Coordinates of C-alpha atoms and ligand atoms in Angstrom, one line a residue:
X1 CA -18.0 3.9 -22.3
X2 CA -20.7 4.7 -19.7
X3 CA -19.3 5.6 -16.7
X4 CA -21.2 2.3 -14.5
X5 CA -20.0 -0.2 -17.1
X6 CA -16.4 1.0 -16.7
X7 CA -16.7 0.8 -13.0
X8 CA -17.8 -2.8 -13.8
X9 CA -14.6 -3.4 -16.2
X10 CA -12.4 -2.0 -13.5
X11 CA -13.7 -4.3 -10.7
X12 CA -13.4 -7.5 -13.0
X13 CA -10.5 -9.4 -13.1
X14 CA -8.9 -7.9 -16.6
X15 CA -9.7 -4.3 -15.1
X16 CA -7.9 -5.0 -12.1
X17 CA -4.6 -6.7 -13.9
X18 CA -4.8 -3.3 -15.9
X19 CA -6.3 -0.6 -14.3
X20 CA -5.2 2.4 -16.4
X21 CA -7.1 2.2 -19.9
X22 CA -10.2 2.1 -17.9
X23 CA -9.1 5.1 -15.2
X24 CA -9.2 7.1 -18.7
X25 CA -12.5 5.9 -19.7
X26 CA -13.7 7.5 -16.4
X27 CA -12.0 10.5 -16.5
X28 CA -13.4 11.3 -20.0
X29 CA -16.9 11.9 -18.4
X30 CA -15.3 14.7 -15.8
X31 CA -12.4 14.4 -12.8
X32 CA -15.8 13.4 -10.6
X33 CA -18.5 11.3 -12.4
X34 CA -21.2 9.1 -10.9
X35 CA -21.3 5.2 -11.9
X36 CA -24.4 4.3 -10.1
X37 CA -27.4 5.1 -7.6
X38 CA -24.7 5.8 -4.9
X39 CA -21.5 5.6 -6.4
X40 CA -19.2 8.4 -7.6
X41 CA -15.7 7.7 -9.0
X42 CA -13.2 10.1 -8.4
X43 CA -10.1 10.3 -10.9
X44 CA -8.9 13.9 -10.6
X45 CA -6.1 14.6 -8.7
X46 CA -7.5 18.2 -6.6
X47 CA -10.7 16.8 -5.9
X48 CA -9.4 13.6 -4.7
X49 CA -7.2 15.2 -2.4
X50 CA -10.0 17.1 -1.6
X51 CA -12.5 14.6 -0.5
X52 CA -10.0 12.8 1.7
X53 CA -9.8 15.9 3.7
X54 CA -13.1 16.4 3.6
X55 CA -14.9 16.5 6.8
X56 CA -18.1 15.5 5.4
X57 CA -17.2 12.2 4.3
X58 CA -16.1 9.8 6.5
X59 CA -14.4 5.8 6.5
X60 CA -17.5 2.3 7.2
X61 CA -18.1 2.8 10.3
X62 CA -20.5 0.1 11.9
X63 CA -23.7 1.5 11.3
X64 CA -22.8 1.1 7.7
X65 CA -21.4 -2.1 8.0
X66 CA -24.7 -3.3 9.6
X67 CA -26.2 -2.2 6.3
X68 CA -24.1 -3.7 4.1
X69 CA -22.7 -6.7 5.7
X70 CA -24.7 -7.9 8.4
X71 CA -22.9 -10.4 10.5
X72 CA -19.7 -9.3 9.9
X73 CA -19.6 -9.4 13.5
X74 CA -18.7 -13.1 13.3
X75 CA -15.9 -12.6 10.4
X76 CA -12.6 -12.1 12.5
X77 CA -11.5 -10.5 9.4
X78 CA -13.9 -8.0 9.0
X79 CA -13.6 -6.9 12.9
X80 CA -10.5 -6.9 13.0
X81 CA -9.9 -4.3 10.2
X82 CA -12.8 -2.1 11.5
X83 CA -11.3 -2.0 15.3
X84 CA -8.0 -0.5 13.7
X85 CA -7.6 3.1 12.7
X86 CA -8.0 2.5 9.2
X87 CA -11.8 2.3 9.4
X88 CA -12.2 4.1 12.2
X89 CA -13.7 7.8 12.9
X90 CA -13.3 10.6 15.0
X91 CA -13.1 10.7 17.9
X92 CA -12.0 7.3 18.2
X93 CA -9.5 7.5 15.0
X94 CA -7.8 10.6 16.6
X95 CA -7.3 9.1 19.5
X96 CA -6.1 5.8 18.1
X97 CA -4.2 7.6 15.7
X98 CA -2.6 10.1 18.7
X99 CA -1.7 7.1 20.7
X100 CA 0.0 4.7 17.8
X101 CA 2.0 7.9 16.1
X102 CA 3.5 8.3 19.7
X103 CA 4.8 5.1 19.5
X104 CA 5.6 5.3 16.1
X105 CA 7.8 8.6 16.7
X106 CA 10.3 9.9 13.6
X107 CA 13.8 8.8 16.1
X108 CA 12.1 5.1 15.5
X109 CA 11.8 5.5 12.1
X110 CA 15.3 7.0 11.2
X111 CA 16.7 4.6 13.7
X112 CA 15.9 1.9 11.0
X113 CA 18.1 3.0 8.2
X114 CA 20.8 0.9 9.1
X115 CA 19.0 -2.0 9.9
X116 CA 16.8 -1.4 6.2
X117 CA 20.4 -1.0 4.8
X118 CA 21.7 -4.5 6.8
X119 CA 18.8 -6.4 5.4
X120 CA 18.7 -5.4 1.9
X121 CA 22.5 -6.2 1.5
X122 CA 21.8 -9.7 3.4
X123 CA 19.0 -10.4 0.9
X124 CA 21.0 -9.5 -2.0
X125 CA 23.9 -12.1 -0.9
X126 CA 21.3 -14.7 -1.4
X127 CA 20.2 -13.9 -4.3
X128 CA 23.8 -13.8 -5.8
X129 CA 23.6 -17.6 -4.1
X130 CA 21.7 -19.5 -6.8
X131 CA 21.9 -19.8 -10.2
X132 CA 19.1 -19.2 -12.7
X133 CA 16.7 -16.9 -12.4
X134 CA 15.4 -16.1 -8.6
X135 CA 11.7 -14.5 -8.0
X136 CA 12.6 -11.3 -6.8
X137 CA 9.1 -10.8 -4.9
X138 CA 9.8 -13.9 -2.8
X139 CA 13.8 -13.0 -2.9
X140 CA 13.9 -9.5 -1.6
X141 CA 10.5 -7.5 -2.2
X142 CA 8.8 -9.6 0.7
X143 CA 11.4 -10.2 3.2
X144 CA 13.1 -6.6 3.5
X145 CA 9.7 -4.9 4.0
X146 CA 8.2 -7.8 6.4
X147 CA 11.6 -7.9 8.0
X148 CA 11.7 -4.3 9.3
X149 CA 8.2 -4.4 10.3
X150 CA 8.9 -7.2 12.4
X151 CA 11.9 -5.6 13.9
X152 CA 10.0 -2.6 14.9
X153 CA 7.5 -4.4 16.5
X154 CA 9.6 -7.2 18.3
X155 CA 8.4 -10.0 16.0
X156 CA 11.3 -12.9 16.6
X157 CA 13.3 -13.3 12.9
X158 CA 12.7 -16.8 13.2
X159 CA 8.9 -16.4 13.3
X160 CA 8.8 -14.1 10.3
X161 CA 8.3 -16.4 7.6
X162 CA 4.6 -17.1 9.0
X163 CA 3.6 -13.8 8.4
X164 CA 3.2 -13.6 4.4
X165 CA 0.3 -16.3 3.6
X166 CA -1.4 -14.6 6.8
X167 CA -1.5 -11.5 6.0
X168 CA -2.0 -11.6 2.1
X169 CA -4.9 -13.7 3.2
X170 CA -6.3 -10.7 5.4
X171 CA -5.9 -8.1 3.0
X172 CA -8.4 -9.5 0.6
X173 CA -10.8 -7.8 2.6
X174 CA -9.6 -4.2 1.4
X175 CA -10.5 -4.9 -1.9
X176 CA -13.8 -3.3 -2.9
X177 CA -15.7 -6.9 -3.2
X178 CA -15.1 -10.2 -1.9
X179 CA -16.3 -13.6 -2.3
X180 CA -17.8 -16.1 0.5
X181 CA -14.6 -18.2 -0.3
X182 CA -12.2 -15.3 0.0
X183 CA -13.4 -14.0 2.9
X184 CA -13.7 -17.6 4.7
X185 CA -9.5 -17.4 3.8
X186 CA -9.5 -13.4 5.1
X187 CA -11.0 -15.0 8.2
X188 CA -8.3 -17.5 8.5
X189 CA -5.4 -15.3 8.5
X190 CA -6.7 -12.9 10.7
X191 CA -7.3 -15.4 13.4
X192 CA -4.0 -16.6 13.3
X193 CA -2.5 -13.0 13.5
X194 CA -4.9 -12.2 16.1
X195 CA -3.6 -15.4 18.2
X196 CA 0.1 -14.2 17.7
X197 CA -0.5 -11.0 18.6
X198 CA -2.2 -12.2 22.1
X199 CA 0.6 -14.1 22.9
X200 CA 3.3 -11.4 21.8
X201 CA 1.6 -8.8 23.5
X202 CA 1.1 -11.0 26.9
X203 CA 5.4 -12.2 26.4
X204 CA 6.1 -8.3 26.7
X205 CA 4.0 -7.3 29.1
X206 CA 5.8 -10.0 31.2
X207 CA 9.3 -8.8 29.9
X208 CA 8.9 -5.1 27.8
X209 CA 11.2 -4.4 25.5
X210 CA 12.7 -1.8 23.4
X211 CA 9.7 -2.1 20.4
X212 CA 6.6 -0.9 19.1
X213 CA 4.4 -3.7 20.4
X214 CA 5.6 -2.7 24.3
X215 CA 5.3 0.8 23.5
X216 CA 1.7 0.1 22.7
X217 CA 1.1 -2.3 25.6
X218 CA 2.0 0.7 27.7
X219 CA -0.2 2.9 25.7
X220 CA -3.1 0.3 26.8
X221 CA -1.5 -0.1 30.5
X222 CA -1.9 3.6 30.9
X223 CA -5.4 3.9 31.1
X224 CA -8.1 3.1 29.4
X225 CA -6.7 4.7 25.9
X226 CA -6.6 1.8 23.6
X227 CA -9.0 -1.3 24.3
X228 CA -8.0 -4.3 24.5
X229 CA -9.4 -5.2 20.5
X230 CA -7.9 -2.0 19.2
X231 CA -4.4 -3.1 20.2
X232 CA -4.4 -6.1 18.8
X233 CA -6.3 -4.5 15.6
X234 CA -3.9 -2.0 15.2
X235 CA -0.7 -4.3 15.5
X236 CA -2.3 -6.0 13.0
X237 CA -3.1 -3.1 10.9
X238 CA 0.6 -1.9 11.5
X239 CA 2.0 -5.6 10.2
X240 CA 0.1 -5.9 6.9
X241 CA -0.1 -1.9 6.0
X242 CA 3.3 -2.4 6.5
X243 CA 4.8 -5.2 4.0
X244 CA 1.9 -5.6 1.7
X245 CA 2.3 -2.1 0.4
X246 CA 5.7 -2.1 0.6
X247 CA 6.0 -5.3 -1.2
X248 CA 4.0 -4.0 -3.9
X249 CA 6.8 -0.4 -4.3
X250 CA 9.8 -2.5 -4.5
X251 CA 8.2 -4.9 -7.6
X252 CA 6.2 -2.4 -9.3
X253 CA 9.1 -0.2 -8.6
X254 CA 12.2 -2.6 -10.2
X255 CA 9.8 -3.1 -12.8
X256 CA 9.5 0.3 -14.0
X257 CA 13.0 0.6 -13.4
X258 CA 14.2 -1.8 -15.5
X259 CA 11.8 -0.8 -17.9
X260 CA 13.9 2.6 -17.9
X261 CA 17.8 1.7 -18.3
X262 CA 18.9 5.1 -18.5
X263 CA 16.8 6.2 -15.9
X264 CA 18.2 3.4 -13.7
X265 CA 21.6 4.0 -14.7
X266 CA 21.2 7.1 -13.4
X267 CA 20.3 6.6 -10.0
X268 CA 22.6 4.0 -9.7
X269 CA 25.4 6.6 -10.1
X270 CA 23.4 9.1 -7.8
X271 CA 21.6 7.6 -4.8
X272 CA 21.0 11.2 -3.7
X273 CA 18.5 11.2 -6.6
X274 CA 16.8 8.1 -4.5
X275 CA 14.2 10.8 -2.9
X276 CA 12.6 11.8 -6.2
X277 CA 12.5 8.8 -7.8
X278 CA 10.7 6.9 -5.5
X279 CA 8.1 9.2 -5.7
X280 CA 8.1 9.1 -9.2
X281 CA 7.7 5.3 -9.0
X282 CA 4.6 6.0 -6.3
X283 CA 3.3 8.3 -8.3
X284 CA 3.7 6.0 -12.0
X285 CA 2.5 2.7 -10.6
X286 CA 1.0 2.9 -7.1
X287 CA 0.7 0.4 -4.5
X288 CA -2.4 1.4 -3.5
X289 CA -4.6 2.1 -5.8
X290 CA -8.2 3.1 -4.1
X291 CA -9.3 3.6 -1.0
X292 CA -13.1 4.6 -0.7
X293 CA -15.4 7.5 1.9
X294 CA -18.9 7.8 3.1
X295 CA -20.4 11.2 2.9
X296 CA -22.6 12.3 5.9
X297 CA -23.9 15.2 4.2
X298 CA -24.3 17.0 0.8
X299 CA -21.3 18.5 -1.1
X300 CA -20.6 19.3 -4.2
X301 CA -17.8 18.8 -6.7
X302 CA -17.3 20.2 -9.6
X303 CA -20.1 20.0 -11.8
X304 CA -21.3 17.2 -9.6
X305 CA -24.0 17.5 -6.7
X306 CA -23.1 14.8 -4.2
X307 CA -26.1 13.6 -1.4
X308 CA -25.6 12.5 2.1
X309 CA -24.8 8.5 1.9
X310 CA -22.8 8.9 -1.7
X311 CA -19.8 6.6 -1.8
X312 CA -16.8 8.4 -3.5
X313 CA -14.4 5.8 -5.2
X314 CA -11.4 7.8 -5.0
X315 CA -9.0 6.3 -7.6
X316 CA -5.6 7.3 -6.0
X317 CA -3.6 5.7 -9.1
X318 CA -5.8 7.4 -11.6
X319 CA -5.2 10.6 -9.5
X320 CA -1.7 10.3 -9.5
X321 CA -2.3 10.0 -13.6
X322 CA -4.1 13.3 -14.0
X323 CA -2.7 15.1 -16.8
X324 CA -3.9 18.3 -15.4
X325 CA -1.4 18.0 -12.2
X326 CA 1.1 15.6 -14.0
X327 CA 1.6 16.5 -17.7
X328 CA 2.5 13.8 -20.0
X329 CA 1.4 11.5 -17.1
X330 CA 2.3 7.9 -18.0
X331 CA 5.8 8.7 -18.8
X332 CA 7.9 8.0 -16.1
X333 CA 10.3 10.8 -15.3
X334 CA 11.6 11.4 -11.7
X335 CA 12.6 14.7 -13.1
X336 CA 9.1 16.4 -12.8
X337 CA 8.5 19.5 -11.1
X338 CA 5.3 18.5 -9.1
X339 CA 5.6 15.5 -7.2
X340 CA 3.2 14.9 -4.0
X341 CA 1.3 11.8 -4.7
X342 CA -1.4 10.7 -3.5
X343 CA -0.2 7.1 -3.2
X344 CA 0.0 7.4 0.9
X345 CA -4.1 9.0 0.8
X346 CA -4.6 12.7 2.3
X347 CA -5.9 14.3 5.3
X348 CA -7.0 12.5 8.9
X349 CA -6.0 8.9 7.3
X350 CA -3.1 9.9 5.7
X351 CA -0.3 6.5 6.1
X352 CA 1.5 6.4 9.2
X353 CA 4.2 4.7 7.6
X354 CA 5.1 6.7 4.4
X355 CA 8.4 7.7 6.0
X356 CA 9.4 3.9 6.9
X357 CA 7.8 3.0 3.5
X358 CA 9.8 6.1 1.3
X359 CA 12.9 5.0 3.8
X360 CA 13.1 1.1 2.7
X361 CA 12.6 2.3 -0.8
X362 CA 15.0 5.1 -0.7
X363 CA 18.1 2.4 0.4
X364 CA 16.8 -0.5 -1.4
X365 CA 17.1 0.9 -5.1
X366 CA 20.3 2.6 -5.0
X367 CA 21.5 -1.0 -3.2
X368 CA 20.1 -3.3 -5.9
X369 CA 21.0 -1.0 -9.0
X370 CA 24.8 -0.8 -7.5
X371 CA 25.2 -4.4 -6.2
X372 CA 23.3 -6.3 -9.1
X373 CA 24.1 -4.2 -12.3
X374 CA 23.2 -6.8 -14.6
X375 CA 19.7 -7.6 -12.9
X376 CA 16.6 -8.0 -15.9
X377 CA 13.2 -9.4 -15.9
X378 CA 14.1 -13.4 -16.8
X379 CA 10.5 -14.5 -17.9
X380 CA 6.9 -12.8 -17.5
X381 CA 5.7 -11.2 -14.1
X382 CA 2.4 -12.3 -13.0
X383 CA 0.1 -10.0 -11.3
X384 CA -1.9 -10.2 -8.7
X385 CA -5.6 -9.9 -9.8
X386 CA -6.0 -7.5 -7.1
X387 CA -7.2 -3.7 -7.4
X388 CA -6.7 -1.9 -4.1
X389 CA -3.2 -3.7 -3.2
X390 CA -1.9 -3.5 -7.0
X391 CA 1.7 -5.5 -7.4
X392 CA 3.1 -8.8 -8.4
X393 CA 2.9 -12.3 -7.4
X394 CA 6.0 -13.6 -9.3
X395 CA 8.6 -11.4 -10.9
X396 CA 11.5 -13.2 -11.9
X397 CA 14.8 -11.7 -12.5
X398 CA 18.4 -12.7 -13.4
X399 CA 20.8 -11.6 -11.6
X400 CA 24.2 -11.0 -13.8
X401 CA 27.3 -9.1 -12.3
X402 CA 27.8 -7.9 -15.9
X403 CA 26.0 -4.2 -16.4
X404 CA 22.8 -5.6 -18.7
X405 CA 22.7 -4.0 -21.9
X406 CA 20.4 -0.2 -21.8
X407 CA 17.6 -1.4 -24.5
X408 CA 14.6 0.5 -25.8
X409 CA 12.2 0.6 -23.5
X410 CA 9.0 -1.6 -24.6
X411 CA 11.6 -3.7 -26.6
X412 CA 12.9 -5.6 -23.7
X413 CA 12.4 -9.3 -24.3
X414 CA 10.2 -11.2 -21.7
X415 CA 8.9 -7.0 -20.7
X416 CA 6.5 -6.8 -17.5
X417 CA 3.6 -5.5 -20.2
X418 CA 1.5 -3.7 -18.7
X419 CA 3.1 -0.9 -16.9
X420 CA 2.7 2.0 -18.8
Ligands
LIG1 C1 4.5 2.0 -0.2 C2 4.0 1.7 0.9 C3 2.7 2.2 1.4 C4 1.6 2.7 0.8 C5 1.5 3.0 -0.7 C6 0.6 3.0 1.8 C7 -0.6 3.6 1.5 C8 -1.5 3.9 2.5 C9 -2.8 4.6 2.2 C10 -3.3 5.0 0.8 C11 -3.4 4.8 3.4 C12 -4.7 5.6 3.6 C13 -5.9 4.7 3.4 C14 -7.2 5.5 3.3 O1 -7.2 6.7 3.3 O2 -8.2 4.8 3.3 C15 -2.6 4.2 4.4 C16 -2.9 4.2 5.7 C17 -2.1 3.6 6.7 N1 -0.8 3.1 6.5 FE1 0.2 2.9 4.8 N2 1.1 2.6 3.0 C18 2.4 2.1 2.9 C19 3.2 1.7 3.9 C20 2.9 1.6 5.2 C21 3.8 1.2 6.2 C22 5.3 0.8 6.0 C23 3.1 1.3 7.4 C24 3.5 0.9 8.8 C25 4.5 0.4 9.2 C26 1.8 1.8 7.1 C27 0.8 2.0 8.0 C28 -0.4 2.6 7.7 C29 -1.4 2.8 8.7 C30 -1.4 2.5 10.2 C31 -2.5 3.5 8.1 C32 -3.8 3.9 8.7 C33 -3.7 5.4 9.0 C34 -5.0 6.0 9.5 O3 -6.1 5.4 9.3 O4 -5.0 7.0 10.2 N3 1.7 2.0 5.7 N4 -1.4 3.7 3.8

């Protein structure tokens, strides 16, 4: 297939559910192809990690987004995204980025094991509480991530709930195109985060408090370091990077799981194992899936000459999929010798959250395997027709106290399908 028209199936809706045939379409014509005037699709592993380190390329910054959007002034969606780090660059990303990983220091972070811990066992005892089957996404894969977020930033438990439709609304403007309708509901949830935020951040400058979202006031407080818009587009950005992603681990990751008994078995019996295999599961289905660069000057890749104003589609799940880093790369085997995926990105953008992320995985598979040994997929998943963010809408499981039977994997009545 020729390399635009598979750029074109993996943007339509039957592309997205399934990603990977077409990832090896592309990566028949060369780790680095182009699919278009401007556009070059990235699907090897080196050079992907390559070109997110490379200084030469560079996130939208406005001058681009004039180009290509104009009025995107007037989306709150839009500006809200491209005041936060994630579409920021330097100088202004490393300072953002300087300023939010002070707050966000590693003592945070590892403080939160026992409260990842006390929340994953809370959500399990209710979904012991019903009977029938119980959609693990809104059961456990939503809550634990959204939940620990919230703590960290000082977001009220009881206030929690609001936070799912609003920010799986905003998100849809990561995806690499976006309809007038979808970005009218992008717009929505962003101005209601946007108004939380205001009044969060105004509640604890009044009273701080022991959180991220003081920590950042005080970052703002201190000088003229973080503007007013950046907070609020950061404490954003730091809400939905930091569930929706998540989210997406814990279902795509049960799924595989219970697509490997043995496998699962295994780390059931050794939650020290719990390191490698959720990189493994990163690296075999990843939450993220693309992320995309600007290049401000001419490089070359490979085989491939690339001109100032190229886009480079780096396709971190076909990456992750390269047979010449990862041999025999869609079988899943937290065994392998190279790990390192590129699900988190590389170089200046690199998450600022893989440790939390890697951390809530880390306690919540060991917890669900141990405490729910007779948990299967109870009917069919149903994906979200979403590329960048790649994970499940639905994904109902049973949730027996007996261990369930270890099956063939692929034989599994009611089986996810497409994970492969
Ligand atoms: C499995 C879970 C996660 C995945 C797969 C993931 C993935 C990513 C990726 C691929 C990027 C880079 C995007 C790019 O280069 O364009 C990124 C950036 C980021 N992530 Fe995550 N993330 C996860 C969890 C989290 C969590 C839990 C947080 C925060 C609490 C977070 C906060 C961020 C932030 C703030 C950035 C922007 C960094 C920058 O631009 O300098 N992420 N994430």
């Amino acid at each position: 297939m020729d390399p635009a028209d598979a750029l074109a199936l993996l943007m339509s809706p039957e592309g997205r559910l399934d990603p990977y045939p077409t990832y090896e379409r592309l990566r028949a014509h060369g780790p680095v192809v182009q699919a278009g005037p401007v556009f070059y699709v990235v699907t090897g592993y080196a050079e992907a990690d390559a070109v997110l380190r490379d200084a030469r390329f560079g996130v939208t910054d406005d001058v681009v987004r004039d180009q290509l959007m104009p009025g995107w002034r007037e989306s709150p969606a839009v500006l809200s995204i491209s005041r936060s780090m994630l579409r920021t660059n330097p100088p202004d990303h490393s300072r953002m980025r300087r300023l939010v990983a002070g707050a966000f220091t590693p003592r945070r972070i590892a403080a939160m094991r026992d409260v990842v811990r006390a929340q994953a066992d809370g959500l399990v005892d209710g979904m012991l509480a019903p009977e029938g089957p119980v959609d693990f996404m809104a059961a456990f894969a939503y809550p634990l991530p959204v939940g620990v977020i919230c703590a960290l930033l000082g977001v009220p438990a009881a206030d929690r709930p609001l936070f799912r439709r609003w920010a799986t609304d905003l998100t849809g403007v990561l995806e690499p195109e976006i309809t007038a309708d979808e970005l009218a509901v992008a717009d929505r949830g962003a101005a209601e985060l946007r108004s939380y935020f205001t009044e969060l951040v105004a509640a604890r400058r009044r009273a701080p408090a022991d959180d991220l979202t003081t920590a950042l006031v005080q970052a703002h407080d201190g000088g003229d370091r973080l503007s007013g818009d950046e907070l609020l587009a950061n404490l954003i950005v730091l809400l939905v990077a930091g569930f929706e992603t998540t989210t997406n681990l814990l279902g795509n990751g049960l799924v595989a799981l219970l697509d490997h008994p043995r496998a699962a078995a295994a780390l059931r019996d050794r939650p020290d194992l719990a390191p490698a295999y959720v990189d493994e599961l990163l690296r075999y289905d990843s939450p993220v899936q693309l992320t995309s660069r600007m290049s401000t000057a001419p490089s070359r890749y490979g085989d491939v000459d690339l001109p100032p104003e190229s886009w480079a589609i780096v396709l971190l799940g076909a990456a992750n999929r390269d047979p010449r880093r990862y041999p025999d790369p869609a079988r899943f085997d937290p065994w392998r010798a190279q790990s390192a995926p590129l699900s988190f990105g590389a170089g200046p953008h690199y998450c600022l959250g893989a440790a939390l992320a890697r951390l809530e995985a880390q306690v919540a598979f060991p917890l669900l395997l141990r405490r729910l040994p007779g948990l299967a997929v109870a009917g069919r998943p149903e994906r979200r027709v979403r590329l960048t963010l790649r994970g499940h809408a639905t994904l109902p499981v049973r949730v027996g106290r007996q261990a369930a039977p270890v099956t063939v994997p692929g034989t599994r009545p009611g089986a996810a399908g497409p994970t492969p």
